[in-house]
Amino acid sequence: PGLGISGGLFGQQGVYFSAMGGVTHGPFAPLPHHGSGPQSGGPPQLPEHRSVMTSSGYHRRSFSSGSAAEVVGSHWKGGPVPAVSGVSGQAPAGRDGQKRKGKRTNLRSGPAGGDPAPGYSRHQRNADVSNNEAAGRDGGGVGDSSINFRNALVVDLSPSDISSLPRQDLLLARIRKDSPLLSTSSVQAYLQCKRDELVDVSASKSQFKLFFKELKAKEKVSYEDAMEWAALQLDNLPSSMQFKVFIEAADIAKRRNYLHHARRYYKQVHRLQPYASQGWLEHAKMEEEGGNMQTCGKILYKGLLFCPCNENLLVKGIKYEERMENLRGARALLARIRNVPIDRTWRAILEGALLEARAGNIETARSVLRYLMRHVPWFGPIYVEASRLEERAERYQDAIQIIEVGVREIPRYAPLWFSAIRMYEKLSMNSANIVDVRGTVQRAVQSITIELVWKIWFEAAQVEERYAAQLEKGNERGRNKVGDDVEAGLQLARAAYAESVRNCPTNLLWKVWLAGARTEGRFGRFDKGRKLLQRALDEVPLKMRAFVLVECARLEEFAGKQEVARQILCKARRETTHEWKVFLESVLLEIRCGALKAAQYQARTALEIHIGTGRLWAVMIQVAAIENEEYQEKLFQRALTEVPKSGEVWCEGARICLRKGELESAQVYLNFAVRFTPQYGDSFVELLRLYLLRARNFLLEKLADASRLVVTENSIST
């Protein structure tokens, strides 16, 4: 009844609990229907109207009544749950390896809490339950559900074992102690109790906040102190809050790289509160970060069994299937929510639209986004994603129309205005008419919140700078109309920066001065640029001072004063040793000046301080080419031992392979580079280079085959 399945919670689905907690392998498809009537016992339907927070305040927005069947049913067909190791859409096998037949099977957990013991009838099970209850024990019989819940929750540990545990394992020992609700006679009652516990009480929240604050303080002392204190304080918290203690403990253990502890804490979270989606989500993320993709998939599908309409789990599941290159599985997840109200699933549907766009199904993505814009008109990111889709398809007018609809619906949503400025600029640069951009800036300033007005003027200043640069380039080529004045465009950029300064918060003023200095330096006004950088240095926070010093060095280098730039960077390395980008800029300066020996020395010095920075290892491998290829390869191997997940380092390894003609190895290295650091553009450049080399080799082979064929034919004719 708890999940809308008649005859026991998992009786029809054949899913059972393992001795370590949570749901083990078993068929998940089709997803049980969640209704709101008394027969289903599922969570009640949300009302058609609810208050939602938008950028303009609270407004009562209406969702369309009914479900998402209109769009989901037309694009994503249902099917079995995608096969994951231990989580498949097939019926689980028994001891004989054959699939179990029939919709309902009364089973008892075997000695290991796993496979059922064959030949165990319902009457025998109920008799055992009665005998155990009469003897004052919870024998694990659970009515029609066939789940031995005591085995799922309790692992015996004697007091002597607990006393012999080290301090950091004291919280682990608490897992072994008897959990509350062990006298529960049915899984349905247990899970109903867990659903009720999810309703937080304000007093419990405040109590947990105090606990969390003290736990963080203990963590700063040591991991052992934090775990010992958490174990001692666990009984002082309400039972409804105890699962959060284990979530925090798992997070601490994960950050300390105690992954075996973290896994056990997460399993205890699943026992204490299987309806807490946060526990399933964080556990899956940890396994994904560790590369255990099959385990990650099993955890996600277990979580979706208890929280089938949780949007965070659905979105994570869709992304997981996409990463596993299983689009059919992702669409199967989306097909499950066709009968669920749109107000509970629209985020997952949005992720489905983005999935189809990434897969190249533009029309499907466009149709789904139109549906969302009709039924969820108050959510700004939908308009942003729809406009980006049209922009990538080079349908700029359609993108602007979508943005205009969005700004009429939610005029205070700033990202839409930034998208509008960018799109109007793209069209204006082609027609050499920037009037539409300036009009959009004025509309945005009057619409968005005052906290973001400075950002609008900041974007406008950069648009004017790019427009002035275009005029300057046109003057050099003699193609501008009469009256085009670069200086006038530069004055408009300065005026926009001035408006940005007037509306900017004090702690962000340095960013405006920095951008203004870049603009002046771009047009050769170095004196004004230096004055603006000095103002930025006066107002920048201490932790951001390194970025301003790097910009000062770049301005001097651009002005042709390399020695002054070196002196500034030397000062920056002394004052901001913690910032690796200062050291990287020193290496790049020497490379641009052609001083490779000095660049190698700077890179070696930087790695002595920031040995775990992949970007520094990559530039060190680059400058190592002045020695020899053998030394460069050795350096690459050492870098992999220090930063094995650095995409920059893998990209340098691919370059070495490309120079040697080892295209297959280069492909493998570039795949790692793109996977680990997708934001590093050099990896994609090298991928293009690899494809060109492969195409050239293919054409050369074809030409060689053709020439051999011609020679053979000539020999035959002769």
JSON list of C-alpha atoms in Angstrom, two decimals, residues 438 460-461 464-465 468 485-499 519-520 523 525 528:
[
{"chain": "A", "resi": 438, "resn": "ARG", "atom": "CA", "xyz": [21.07, 50.25, -26.32]},
{"chain": "A", "resi": 460, "resn": "ALA", "atom": "CA", "xyz": [26.62, 47.45, -21.94]},
{"chain": "A", "resi": 461, "resn": "ALA", "atom": "CA", "xyz": [30.12, 48.90, -21.55]},
{"chain": "A", "resi": 464, "resn": "GLU", "atom": "CA", "xyz": [30.28, 49.40, -26.63]},
{"chain": "A", "resi": 465, "resn": "GLU", "atom": "CA", "xyz": [33.93, 48.41, -26.39]},
{"chain": "A", "resi": 468, "resn": "ALA", "atom": "CA", "xyz": [34.30, 50.55, -31.04]},
{"chain": "A", "resi": 485, "resn": "ASP", "atom": "CA", "xyz": [34.05, 57.63, -34.78]},
{"chain": "A", "resi": 486, "resn": "VAL", "atom": "CA", "xyz": [36.03, 55.18, -32.65]},
{"chain": "A", "resi": 487, "resn": "GLU", "atom": "CA", "xyz": [36.59, 57.75, -29.94]},
{"chain": "A", "resi": 488, "resn": "ALA", "atom": "CA", "xyz": [32.86, 58.37, -29.67]},
{"chain": "A", "resi": 489, "resn": "GLY", "atom": "CA", "xyz": [32.25, 54.65, -29.20]},
{"chain": "A", "resi": 490, "resn": "LEU", "atom": "CA", "xyz": [34.97, 54.54, -26.55]},
{"chain": "A", "resi": 491, "resn": "GLN", "atom": "CA", "xyz": [33.32, 57.45, -24.73]},
{"chain": "A", "resi": 492, "resn": "LEU", "atom": "CA", "xyz": [30.03, 55.53, -24.65]},
{"chain": "A", "resi": 493, "resn": "ALA", "atom": "CA", "xyz": [31.85, 52.56, -23.10]},
{"chain": "A", "resi": 494, "resn": "ARG", "atom": "CA", "xyz": [33.37, 54.85, -20.47]},
{"chain": "A", "resi": 495, "resn": "ALA", "atom": "CA", "xyz": [29.95, 56.32, -19.71]},
{"chain": "A", "resi": 496, "resn": "ALA", "atom": "CA", "xyz": [28.49, 52.84, -19.23]},
{"chain": "A", "resi": 497, "resn": "TYR", "atom": "CA", "xyz": [31.36, 51.93, -16.89]},
{"chain": "A", "resi": 498, "resn": "ALA", "atom": "CA", "xyz": [30.67, 55.12, -14.92]},
{"chain": "A", "resi": 499, "resn": "GLU", "atom": "CA", "xyz": [27.00, 54.12, -14.50]},
{"chain": "A", "resi": 519, "resn": "THR", "atom": "CA", "xyz": [39.33, 48.58, -22.35]},
{"chain": "A", "resi": 520, "resn": "GLU", "atom": "CA", "xyz": [41.82, 51.44, -22.17]},
{"chain": "A", "resi": 523, "resn": "PHE", "atom": "CA", "xyz": [42.89, 50.98, -27.48]},
{"chain": "A", "resi": 525, "resn": "ARG", "atom": "CA", "xyz": [45.48, 54.33, -23.59]},
{"chain": "A", "resi": 528, "resn": "LYS", "atom": "CA", "xyz": [44.51, 55.70, -18.14]}
]
